[in-house]
Tab-separated table of C-alpha atoms and ligand atoms in Angstrom:
chain	number	residue	atom	x	y	z
A	720	MET	CA	-36.257	17.784	-25.099
A	721	THR	CA	-33.025	18.120	-22.877
A	722	THR	CA	-31.281	14.742	-21.672
A	723	PRO	CA	-31.826	14.807	-17.700
A	724	SER	CA	-29.060	15.037	-15.242
A	725	THR	CA	-28.115	12.284	-13.157
A	726	ALA	CA	-29.524	14.464	-10.168
A	727	GLU	CA	-32.665	15.127	-12.131
A	728	LEU	CA	-33.095	11.238	-12.485
A	729	TYR	CA	-32.457	10.813	-8.712
A	730	ARG	CA	-35.083	13.637	-7.967
A	731	ASP	CA	-37.620	12.282	-10.106
A	732	TYR	CA	-37.290	8.580	-10.125
A	733	VAL	CA	-35.402	7.169	-7.121
A	734	MET	CA	-37.066	7.047	-3.669
A	735	PRO	CA	-35.734	9.795	-1.468
A	736	THR	CA	-34.228	7.423	1.474
A	737	TYR	CA	-30.935	8.873	1.562
A	738	GLY	CA	-29.685	12.754	2.107
A	739	ARG	CA	-27.358	12.486	-0.737
A	740	PHE	CA	-24.670	14.447	-1.606
A	741	ASP	CA	-24.610	16.302	-4.923
A	742	LEU	CA	-21.837	14.236	-6.503
A	743	ALA	CA	-22.301	11.767	-9.231
A	744	LEU	CA	-19.546	9.296	-9.557
A	745	ALA	CA	-18.768	7.819	-13.110
A	746	ARG	CA	-15.572	5.691	-12.616
A	747	GLY	CA	-13.020	4.564	-10.371
A	748	GLU	CA	-9.384	3.363	-10.167
A	749	GLY	CA	-7.444	1.801	-7.364
A	750	ALA	CA	-8.252	4.448	-4.326
A	751	ARG	CA	-9.638	7.325	-6.551
A	752	VAL	CA	-13.056	8.266	-8.334
A	753	TRP	CA	-13.965	10.717	-10.694
A	754	ASP	CA	-17.301	12.423	-10.945
A	755	GLU	CA	-19.072	13.046	-14.225
A	756	ALA	CA	-17.342	16.461	-14.771
A	757	GLY	CA	-13.822	14.640	-14.713
A	758	LYS	CA	-12.968	15.996	-11.201
A	759	SER	CA	-11.152	13.565	-9.086
A	760	TYR	CA	-11.016	12.382	-5.421
A	761	LEU	CA	-9.360	10.305	-3.306
A	762	ASP	CA	-11.701	7.589	-1.659
A	763	PHE	CA	-11.359	7.372	1.618
A	764	GLY	CA	-14.967	5.944	2.107
A	765	ALA	CA	-14.469	3.005	-0.099
A	766	GLY	CA	-18.440	2.744	-0.720
A	767	ILE	CA	-18.621	2.747	3.291
A	768	ALA	CA	-15.897	-0.079	3.643
A	769	VAL	CA	-16.861	-2.149	0.917
A	770	CYS	CA	-14.270	-1.699	-1.978
A	771	SER	CA	-11.490	-3.676	0.096
A	772	LEU	CA	-9.133	-3.822	-3.332
A	773	GLY	CA	-9.848	-0.363	-4.362
A	774	HIS	CA	-11.790	0.589	-7.582
A	775	ALA	CA	-11.602	-1.235	-10.906
A	776	HIS	CA	-9.133	-3.945	-9.572
A	777	PRO	CA	-7.534	-5.642	-12.488
A	778	LYS	CA	-7.538	-9.278	-10.953
A	779	LEU	CA	-11.197	-8.422	-9.766
A	780	ALA	CA	-12.180	-7.408	-12.852
A	781	LYS	CA	-10.510	-10.261	-14.916
A	782	GLU	CA	-11.966	-12.905	-12.622
A	783	LEU	CA	-15.536	-11.371	-12.651
A	784	ALA	CA	-15.453	-10.705	-16.509
A	785	ALA	CA	-14.463	-14.548	-16.825
A	786	GLN	CA	-17.271	-15.650	-14.723
A	787	ALA	CA	-19.860	-13.488	-16.374
A	788	THR	CA	-18.998	-15.431	-19.599
A	789	THR	CA	-19.206	-18.713	-17.748
A	790	LEU	CA	-22.101	-18.952	-15.260
A	791	ILE	CA	-23.395	-16.084	-13.490
A	792	HIS	CA	-26.346	-17.668	-11.301
A	793	THR	CA	-27.856	-20.883	-10.718
A	794	SER	CA	-29.987	-20.591	-7.317
A	795	ASN	CA	-29.488	-22.321	-4.399
A	796	LEU	CA	-31.016	-25.732	-5.560
A	797	TYR	CA	-27.712	-26.870	-7.192
A	798	LEU	CA	-24.186	-26.921	-6.215
A	799	THR	CA	-21.588	-24.512	-7.651
A	800	ARG	CA	-17.698	-24.756	-7.166
A	801	PRO	CA	-17.102	-21.189	-6.266
A	802	GLN	CA	-19.531	-21.072	-3.161
A	803	GLY	CA	-18.046	-24.130	-1.943
A	804	GLU	CA	-14.584	-23.053	-2.141
A	805	LEU	CA	-15.338	-19.655	-0.781
A	806	ALA	CA	-17.156	-21.342	2.075
A	807	LYS	CA	-14.029	-23.474	2.923
A	808	LEU	CA	-11.749	-20.341	2.618
A	809	ILE	CA	-13.636	-18.290	5.128
A	810	VAL	CA	-14.068	-21.576	7.718
A	811	ASP	CA	-10.464	-21.616	7.384
A	812	LEU	CA	-9.839	-18.123	7.998
A	813	VAL	CA	-12.035	-18.191	11.005
A	814	GLY	CA	-10.041	-21.501	12.007
A	815	LEU	CA	-12.984	-22.663	14.468
A	816	GLY	CA	-14.648	-25.553	12.213
A	817	GLY	CA	-18.198	-24.664	11.308
A	818	LYS	CA	-20.024	-23.831	8.201
A	819	VAL	CA	-21.251	-20.782	6.339
A	820	PHE	CA	-24.408	-19.668	4.609
A	821	PHE	CA	-24.550	-16.963	2.000
A	822	CYS	CA	-26.899	-14.223	1.463
A	823	ASN	CA	-26.518	-10.711	-0.319
A	824	SER	CA	-26.196	-8.033	2.303
A	825	GLY	CA	-25.211	-7.351	6.007
A	826	ALA	CA	-28.597	-6.924	7.144
A	827	GLU	CA	-29.766	-10.564	5.719
A	828	ALA	CA	-26.536	-11.898	7.186
A	829	ASN	CA	-27.518	-10.533	10.618
A	830	GLU	CA	-31.583	-12.021	9.967
A	831	GLY	CA	-29.721	-15.318	9.730
A	832	LEU	CA	-27.884	-14.815	12.979
A	833	TYR	CA	-31.301	-13.892	14.476
A	834	LYS	CA	-32.677	-16.783	13.076
A	835	LEU	CA	-30.037	-19.155	14.317
A	836	ALA	CA	-30.587	-17.943	17.930
A	837	ARG	CA	-34.386	-18.485	17.970
A	838	LYS	CA	-33.942	-21.879	16.784
A	839	PHE	CA	-31.079	-22.617	19.052
A	840	GLY	CA	-33.258	-21.098	22.160
A	841	ALA	CA	-36.773	-22.563	20.802
A	842	PRO	CA	-36.735	-25.713	23.013
A	843	THR	CA	-36.151	-23.982	26.244
A	844	GLY	CA	-38.304	-21.005	25.476
A	845	ARG	CA	-35.539	-18.407	25.161
A	846	HIS	CA	-35.457	-15.891	22.130
A	847	GLU	CA	-34.333	-12.662	23.538
A	848	ILE	CA	-31.189	-11.130	22.092
A	849	ILE	CA	-29.042	-8.275	23.784
A	850	THR	CA	-27.639	-5.799	21.644
A	851	PHE	CA	-25.854	-2.498	22.287
A	852	THR	CA	-26.612	1.269	22.372
A	853	ASN	CA	-25.357	2.749	19.227
A	854	SER	CA	-24.922	-0.550	17.465
A	855	PHE	CA	-26.140	-1.052	13.523
A	856	HIS	CA	-27.448	-4.107	12.179
A	857	GLY	CA	-29.209	-3.359	9.268
A	858	ARG	CA	-32.480	-1.772	7.774
A	859	THR	CA	-34.756	-4.805	7.904
A	860	LEU	CA	-37.520	-4.783	10.335
A	861	GLY	CA	-35.152	-7.223	12.099
A	862	GLY	CA	-32.061	-5.072	11.803
A	863	ILE	CA	-33.842	-2.078	13.067
A	864	SER	CA	-35.478	-3.775	15.801
A	865	ALA	CA	-31.860	-5.331	16.707
A	866	THR	CA	-30.142	-1.815	16.243
A	867	GLY	CA	-29.636	0.144	19.396
A	868	GLN	CA	-30.468	3.685	17.489
A	869	GLU	CA	-33.826	5.392	18.231
A	870	LYS	CA	-33.589	7.101	14.960
A	871	VAL	CA	-33.728	4.066	12.756
A	872	LYS	CA	-36.933	2.578	14.699
A	873	THR	CA	-39.002	5.801	14.318
A	874	GLY	CA	-42.181	5.209	12.452
A	875	PHE	CA	-41.834	1.624	12.127
A	876	ALA	CA	-43.545	0.214	14.969
A	877	PRO	CA	-44.580	-2.482	15.970
A	878	LEU	CA	-40.814	-3.696	15.807
A	879	VAL	CA	-39.833	-7.367	15.884
A	880	GLU	CA	-39.982	-8.520	19.755
A	881	GLY	CA	-37.169	-9.971	21.329
A	882	PHE	CA	-34.281	-7.048	21.496
A	883	VAL	CA	-33.012	-5.770	24.473
A	884	HIS	CA	-30.151	-2.764	24.234
A	885	VAL	CA	-27.733	-2.137	26.878
A	886	PRO	CA	-24.925	0.372	26.937
A	887	PHE	CA	-21.759	-0.873	25.104
A	888	ASN	CA	-18.680	-1.791	26.850
A	889	ASP	CA	-20.699	-1.978	30.304
A	890	LEU	CA	-20.332	-5.592	31.445
A	891	PRO	CA	-22.497	-5.112	34.604
A	892	ALA	CA	-25.248	-3.720	32.376
A	893	VAL	CA	-25.219	-7.032	30.033
A	894	GLU	CA	-25.171	-9.167	33.238
A	895	ALA	CA	-28.186	-7.411	34.632
A	896	ALA	CA	-30.117	-7.553	31.589
A	897	ILE	CA	-29.637	-11.592	31.154
A	898	THR	CA	-33.159	-13.123	32.065
A	899	PRO	CA	-34.524	-16.710	31.711
A	900	LYS	CA	-35.683	-15.599	28.072
A	901	THR	CA	-31.956	-14.427	26.862
A	902	VAL	CA	-30.708	-16.639	24.419
A	903	ALA	CA	-27.787	-14.480	22.907
A	904	ILE	CA	-25.449	-11.379	23.077
A	905	LEU	CA	-24.872	-9.622	19.350
A	906	VAL	CA	-22.231	-7.438	19.289
A	907	GLU	CA	-20.060	-5.434	16.712
A	908	PRO	CA	-16.579	-5.761	17.995
A	909	VAL	CA	-15.687	-2.395	16.459
A	910	GLN	CA	-18.998	-0.330	15.939
A	911	GLY	CA	-19.197	1.227	12.678
A	912	GLU	CA	-22.251	3.401	12.231
A	913	GLY	CA	-22.134	4.227	15.496
A	914	GLY	CA	-19.074	6.314	15.020
A	915	ILE	CA	-15.813	3.734	15.071
A	916	ASN	CA	-16.153	2.634	18.909
A	917	PRO	CA	-13.967	-0.589	19.687
A	918	ALA	CA	-14.920	-2.995	22.247
A	919	THR	CA	-12.345	-3.263	25.215
A	920	PRO	CA	-10.593	-6.634	25.665
A	921	GLU	CA	-12.273	-6.782	28.955
A	922	PHE	CA	-15.683	-6.373	27.465
A	923	LEU	CA	-15.384	-9.111	24.888
A	924	LYS	CA	-14.019	-11.591	27.271
A	925	GLY	CA	-16.465	-10.675	29.780
A	926	LEU	CA	-19.316	-11.429	27.162
A	927	GLN	CA	-17.504	-14.711	26.243
A	928	ALA	CA	-17.688	-15.671	30.416
A	929	LEU	CA	-21.483	-14.620	30.520
A	930	CYS	CA	-22.493	-16.804	27.446
A	931	ASP	CA	-20.798	-19.810	28.939
A	932	ARG	CA	-22.274	-19.387	32.245
A	933	HIS	CA	-25.753	-18.662	30.702
A	934	ASN	CA	-25.404	-21.031	27.889
A	935	LEU	CA	-25.925	-18.235	25.633
A	936	LEU	CA	-24.658	-17.765	21.912
A	937	LEU	CA	-22.158	-15.049	21.359
A	938	LEU	CA	-22.799	-13.457	17.931
A	939	PHE	CA	-20.436	-11.073	16.510
A	940	ASP	CA	-21.617	-8.513	13.635
A	941	GLU	CA	-18.410	-7.945	11.572
A	942	VAL	CA	-20.189	-6.676	8.267
A	943	GLN	CA	-18.217	-3.257	8.562
A	944	CYS	CA	-15.298	-4.390	10.706
A	945	GLY	CA	-14.684	-7.880	9.405
A	946	PHE	CA	-12.409	-9.522	6.645
A	947	GLY	CA	-9.334	-7.198	7.132
A	948	ARG	CA	-10.488	-3.790	7.902
A	949	THR	CA	-8.909	-3.848	11.485
A	950	GLY	CA	-5.747	-5.457	10.354
A	951	ASP	CA	-6.950	-9.252	10.928
A	952	TRP	CA	-9.225	-11.373	9.193
A	953	CYS	CA	-11.685	-11.426	12.290
A	954	ALA	CA	-11.939	-7.977	14.023
A	955	TRP	CA	-12.455	-9.598	17.429
A	956	ARG	CA	-8.683	-11.008	16.978
A	957	THR	CA	-7.428	-7.222	16.665
A	958	ILE	CA	-8.995	-6.542	20.538
A	959	VAL	CA	-8.348	-9.812	22.337
A	960	SER	CA	-5.734	-12.808	20.620
A	961	SER	CA	-7.027	-15.284	22.583
A	962	GLY	CA	-9.880	-16.884	24.829
A	963	VAL	CA	-12.803	-15.202	22.956
A	964	GLU	CA	-14.461	-17.811	20.278
A	965	PRO	CA	-17.810	-16.411	19.026
A	966	ASP	CA	-20.609	-18.956	18.158
A	967	ALA	CA	-21.572	-17.287	14.968
A	968	VAL	CA	-20.369	-14.253	13.146
A	969	SER	CA	-21.753	-12.189	9.913
A	970	TRP	CA	-19.996	-10.370	7.035
A	971	ALA	CA	-20.920	-8.330	4.179
A	972	LYS	CA	-19.373	-5.047	2.862
A	973	GLY	CA	-15.714	-5.626	2.031
A	974	ILE	CA	-16.227	-9.381	1.620
A	975	ALA	CA	-16.596	-8.996	-2.235
A	976	GLY	CA	-14.903	-5.935	-2.750
A	977	GLY	CA	-18.426	-4.285	-4.138
A	978	VAL	CA	-20.536	-7.205	-5.473
A	979	PRO	CA	-23.443	-7.687	-3.176
A	980	LEU	CA	-22.558	-10.550	-0.970
A	981	GLY	CA	-23.226	-11.269	2.778
A	982	ALA	CA	-22.645	-14.203	5.037
A	983	PHE	CA	-22.838	-15.936	8.126
A	984	TRP	CA	-20.845	-18.578	9.752
A	985	ALA	CA	-21.861	-20.786	12.876
A	986	GLY	CA	-19.435	-22.922	14.736
A	987	ILE	CA	-19.430	-26.481	16.163
A	988	ARG	CA	-20.845	-26.219	19.494
A	989	THR	CA	-23.514	-28.543	20.397
A	990	ALA	CA	-27.090	-26.988	19.689
A	991	GLY	CA	-28.348	-29.096	22.804
A	992	PRO	CA	-31.208	-31.331	22.799
A	993	ASP	CA	-34.857	-30.620	21.140
A	994	SER	CA	-38.030	-30.386	23.222
A	995	GLU	CA	-38.349	-34.073	23.224
A	996	GLY	CA	-34.929	-34.520	24.351
A	997	LYS	CA	-33.186	-35.832	21.270
A	998	ASP	CA	-29.863	-34.370	20.526
A	999	ARG	CA	-29.861	-31.562	17.851
A	1000	GLY	CA	-26.417	-31.963	16.696
A	1001	LEU	CA	-23.772	-28.994	15.654
A	1002	LEU	CA	-24.833	-25.518	15.810
A	1003	CYS	CA	-23.736	-25.081	12.290
A	1004	ASN	CA	-26.175	-27.609	11.012
A	1005	LEU	CA	-29.140	-26.577	13.043
A	1006	LEU	CA	-30.638	-24.579	10.167
A	1007	GLY	CA	-31.504	-27.725	8.249
A	1008	PRO	CA	-33.510	-27.906	4.846
A	1009	GLY	CA	-36.593	-25.442	4.269
A	1010	THR	CA	-35.377	-23.598	7.567
A	1011	HIS	CA	-33.768	-20.725	5.518
A	1012	GLY	CA	-32.861	-19.786	2.255
A	1013	THR	CA	-32.060	-16.876	-0.540
A	1014	THR	CA	-32.439	-17.374	-4.280
A	1015	TYR	CA	-29.082	-15.168	-5.149
A	1016	GLY	CA	-27.034	-15.768	-2.227
A	1017	GLY	CA	-23.701	-17.032	-2.844
A	1018	ASN	CA	-24.172	-17.396	-6.784
A	1019	PRO	CA	-21.042	-17.985	-8.709
A	1020	PHE	CA	-20.599	-14.541	-9.593
A	1021	ALA	CA	-20.559	-13.349	-6.091
A	1022	ALA	CA	-18.811	-16.091	-4.856
A	1023	ILE	CA	-15.960	-15.381	-7.438
A	1024	ALA	CA	-15.772	-12.041	-6.246
A	1025	GLY	CA	-15.308	-12.951	-2.331
A	1026	LEU	CA	-12.890	-15.730	-3.408
A	1027	THR	CA	-10.663	-13.239	-5.383
A	1028	VAL	CA	-10.936	-10.437	-2.617
A	1029	LEU	CA	-10.000	-12.611	0.202
A	1030	SER	CA	-7.105	-14.552	-1.771
A	1031	THR	CA	-5.861	-11.357	-3.256
A	1032	ILE	CA	-5.552	-9.859	0.626
A	1033	GLN	CA	-4.008	-12.909	1.705
A	1034	GLU	CA	-1.595	-13.352	-1.146
A	1035	GLU	CA	-0.400	-9.350	-1.446
A	1036	GLY	CA	-0.066	-9.031	2.683
A	1037	ILE	CA	-2.576	-6.617	2.745
A	1038	LEU	CA	-3.335	-7.180	6.218
A	1039	GLU	CA	0.046	-5.904	7.099
A	1040	ASN	CA	-0.640	-2.720	5.076
A	1041	VAL	CA	-3.841	-1.998	7.233
A	1042	ARG	CA	-1.988	-2.386	10.333
A	1043	THR	CA	1.023	-0.196	9.408
A	1044	LEU	CA	-0.892	2.467	7.440
A	1045	GLY	CA	-3.810	2.267	10.281
A	1046	THR	CA	-1.409	3.007	12.822
A	1047	TYR	CA	0.418	5.575	10.927
A	1048	LEU	CA	-2.727	7.679	10.067
A	1049	ILE	CA	-4.087	7.171	13.652
A	1050	GLN	CA	-0.741	8.542	14.951
A	1051	SER	CA	-0.656	11.241	12.274
A	1052	LEU	CA	-4.267	12.666	13.070
A	1053	LYS	CA	-3.563	12.593	16.511
A	1054	ASP	CA	-0.069	14.651	16.142
A	1055	LEU	CA	-1.986	17.246	13.970
A	1056	ASN	CA	-3.120	18.761	17.211
A	1057	LEU	CA	-6.002	20.737	15.290
A	1058	PRO	CA	-8.496	22.501	17.229
A	1059	ALA	CA	-11.232	21.129	14.916
A	1060	ILE	CA	-10.571	17.441	16.204
A	1061	ARG	CA	-11.815	16.382	19.580
A	1062	LEU	CA	-10.691	12.703	19.393
A	1063	VAL	CA	-9.327	10.034	17.002
A	1064	ARG	CA	-10.297	6.361	17.564
A	1065	GLY	CA	-10.040	3.360	15.555
A	1066	VAL	CA	-8.625	0.107	14.701
A	1067	GLY	CA	-6.640	-0.494	11.558
A	1068	LEU	CA	-8.041	1.345	8.506
A	1069	MET	CA	-11.219	1.735	10.312
A	1070	ILE	CA	-10.805	5.211	11.672
A	1071	GLY	CA	-13.303	7.849	13.313
A	1072	ILE	CA	-12.489	11.523	13.881
A	1073	GLU	CA	-14.586	13.375	16.335
A	1074	LEU	CA	-15.193	16.728	15.709
A	1075	ASN	CA	-15.546	19.888	17.750
A	1076	ASP	CA	-18.068	22.668	16.728
A	1077	LEU	CA	-17.190	24.138	13.125
A	1078	SER	CA	-18.083	27.133	11.523
A	1079	GLY	CA	-20.581	26.710	8.576
A	1080	GLU	CA	-24.262	25.575	8.999
A	1081	GLY	CA	-25.128	22.129	9.988
A	1082	LEU	CA	-23.910	19.570	11.930
A	1083	PRO	CA	-19.912	19.107	12.286
A	1084	SER	CA	-19.765	15.730	10.532
A	1085	ILE	CA	-21.780	16.984	7.302
A	1086	ILE	CA	-19.941	20.528	7.239
A	1087	ALA	CA	-16.444	18.551	7.291
A	1088	THR	CA	-17.922	15.836	4.701
A	1089	LYS	CA	-18.910	18.613	2.104
A	1090	ALA	CA	-15.747	20.524	2.717
A	1091	LEU	CA	-13.724	17.802	2.052
A	1092	MET	CA	-15.367	16.626	-0.800
A	1093	SER	CA	-14.786	19.958	-2.339
A	1094	ALA	CA	-11.089	19.686	-1.658
A	1095	GLY	CA	-11.070	16.212	-3.405
A	1096	LEU	CA	-11.545	13.615	-0.557
A	1097	LEU	CA	-14.257	11.459	-0.005
A	1098	VAL	CA	-15.093	10.520	3.886
A	1099	ILE	CA	-18.040	9.078	5.611
A	1100	PRO	CA	-20.099	11.123	8.248
A	1101	SER	CA	-21.349	9.222	11.213
A	1102	GLY	CA	-23.647	10.789	13.578
A	1103	ASP	CA	-23.645	14.375	14.494
A	1104	ARG	CA	-19.726	14.928	14.847
A	1105	THR	CA	-17.792	12.008	13.496
A	1106	ILE	CA	-16.272	11.479	10.222
A	1107	ARG	CA	-15.012	8.066	9.016
A	1108	LEU	CA	-11.746	7.138	7.180
A	1109	LEU	CA	-12.503	3.630	5.670
A	1110	PRO	CA	-10.192	3.619	2.824
A	1111	PRO	CA	-9.516	0.587	0.590
A	1112	LEU	CA	-7.397	-1.983	2.271
A	1113	ASN	CA	-4.553	-1.250	-0.304
A	1114	ILE	CA	-3.864	2.351	-0.423
A	1115	THR	CA	-0.520	3.267	-0.198
A	1116	LYS	CA	1.388	5.483	2.066
A	1117	GLY	CA	1.506	8.253	-0.606
A	1118	GLU	CA	-2.207	8.229	-0.545
A	1119	ALA	CA	-2.319	8.311	3.119
A	1120	ASP	CA	-0.579	11.376	3.183
A	1121	GLN	CA	-2.452	13.202	0.565
A	1122	ALA	CA	-5.555	12.378	2.581
A	1123	LEU	CA	-3.672	13.506	5.840
A	1124	ALA	CA	-2.749	17.060	3.846
A	1125	ILE	CA	-6.115	17.617	2.682
A	1126	LEU	CA	-7.850	17.046	6.161
A	1127	LYS	CA	-5.104	19.243	7.661
A	1128	GLU	CA	-5.834	21.976	5.224
A	1129	VAL	CA	-9.711	21.777	5.577
A	1130	LEU	CA	-10.159	21.487	9.182
A	1131	SER	CA	-7.680	24.158	9.887
A	1132	THR	CA	-10.153	26.189	7.714
A	1133	LEU	CA	-13.420	25.063	9.435
A	1134	LEU	CA	-11.814	25.875	12.967
A	1135	PRO	CA	-8.910	27.960	12.793
A	1136	CYS	CA	-6.309	28.071	15.810
B	1047	PLP	C1	-22.440	-3.116	11.601
B	1047	PLP	C2	-23.266	-3.403	10.318
B	1047	PLP	N1	-24.244	-4.376	10.322
B	1047	PLP	C3	-25.038	-4.549	9.587
B	1047	PLP	C4	-25.136	-3.630	8.397
B	1047	PLP	C5	-26.232	-3.552	7.333
B	1047	PLP	O1	-25.524	-4.043	6.159
B	1047	PLP	P1	-26.158	-3.837	4.908
B	1047	PLP	O2	-26.296	-2.340	4.414
B	1047	PLP	O3	-25.466	-4.391	3.921
B	1047	PLP	O4	-27.585	-4.397	4.641
B	1047	PLP	C6	-24.147	-2.515	8.427
B	1047	PLP	C7	-24.148	-1.796	7.564
B	1047	PLP	O5	-23.759	-0.457	7.561
B	1047	PLP	C8	-23.072	-2.434	9.494
B	1047	PLP	O6	-22.244	-1.571	9.597
């Protein structure tokens, strides 16, 4: 009997929920990964914006090994030092006071935001959350209901009630959508899955003003764009340096460099009175004992990963690297002036390349992703015609130049002048 290949194991035993590429990865180091045959690739997808420090980062590996031989998991019935320290670090980085809840993924972090908003609005009978066209908030039933893309909802009716979608960066549309039932506005400061669409400064400021005027919660989904990806700890601050203060924010992906960890933070605004007129205290204390939870969330192993990733970004000046190389990559891509490239958008190392029609079978995003993969560069497709560059935050200029050279070569072939 022959040993099945990895592709055969997937074909026979793993649910076919993904249109996976025919590439079995075996190991990684820094910004490089190797397939089972030993071929190397420059990884400008980083596990979809997850491996912030690249692969097999020595410090992260060392801290994880030490934690694995000390204490991996305890449940949230008890206290563990790494979770407490990580919560403090996140509160310090956000800089607005408040508290953090830990979970395991982005969809789950957003579930916390929906529940926080429902609880906040309950005494006034408000529960509707405004979200945006082309947004993505995860694959749970709540997540697909919140997401402003029809394709994720198909076949799963009835969806969770109470999400209203309006066009992104369209303030009058948001204002028109606010009703006596509205309790919150949830937005990605930079849309990721929707194709790398940054919110405008006017839009974020306008959302803040609407939330202030109507007593709504301003919720940011920073699952993809947060914790350094845009060159700041908080993506919204790369768009507006002051005057916008969300009430709650969700994260996952890059927060722990690949160890599953999600989190959401809530601030110190007052939660308002309950239905009997009694003060409910601060928003960050609204989800009290018994209202929310998870077995794994923020266990010592995941929390050590988060602490190591965030403190390494801090200590090694990685935010500056993101800003410098992000600007360099975006400008260099524009300067290529290739017929294949319709538009380059992005902030920091969150870059979208919108493509024109390319020669070959299928969608431009998939044609390009496959051709780049053959040439040794991994990128992430987004929708029909955008590819995303989401490399590790600590890539070097040399690696950026290698990626640019491959992009130039491959995209010139796919649509010659
Ligand atoms: C902005 C945003 N929110 C939520 C999610 C869902 O995160 P997860 O896949 O960890 O559940 C994603 C995933 O791509 C995302 O980009």
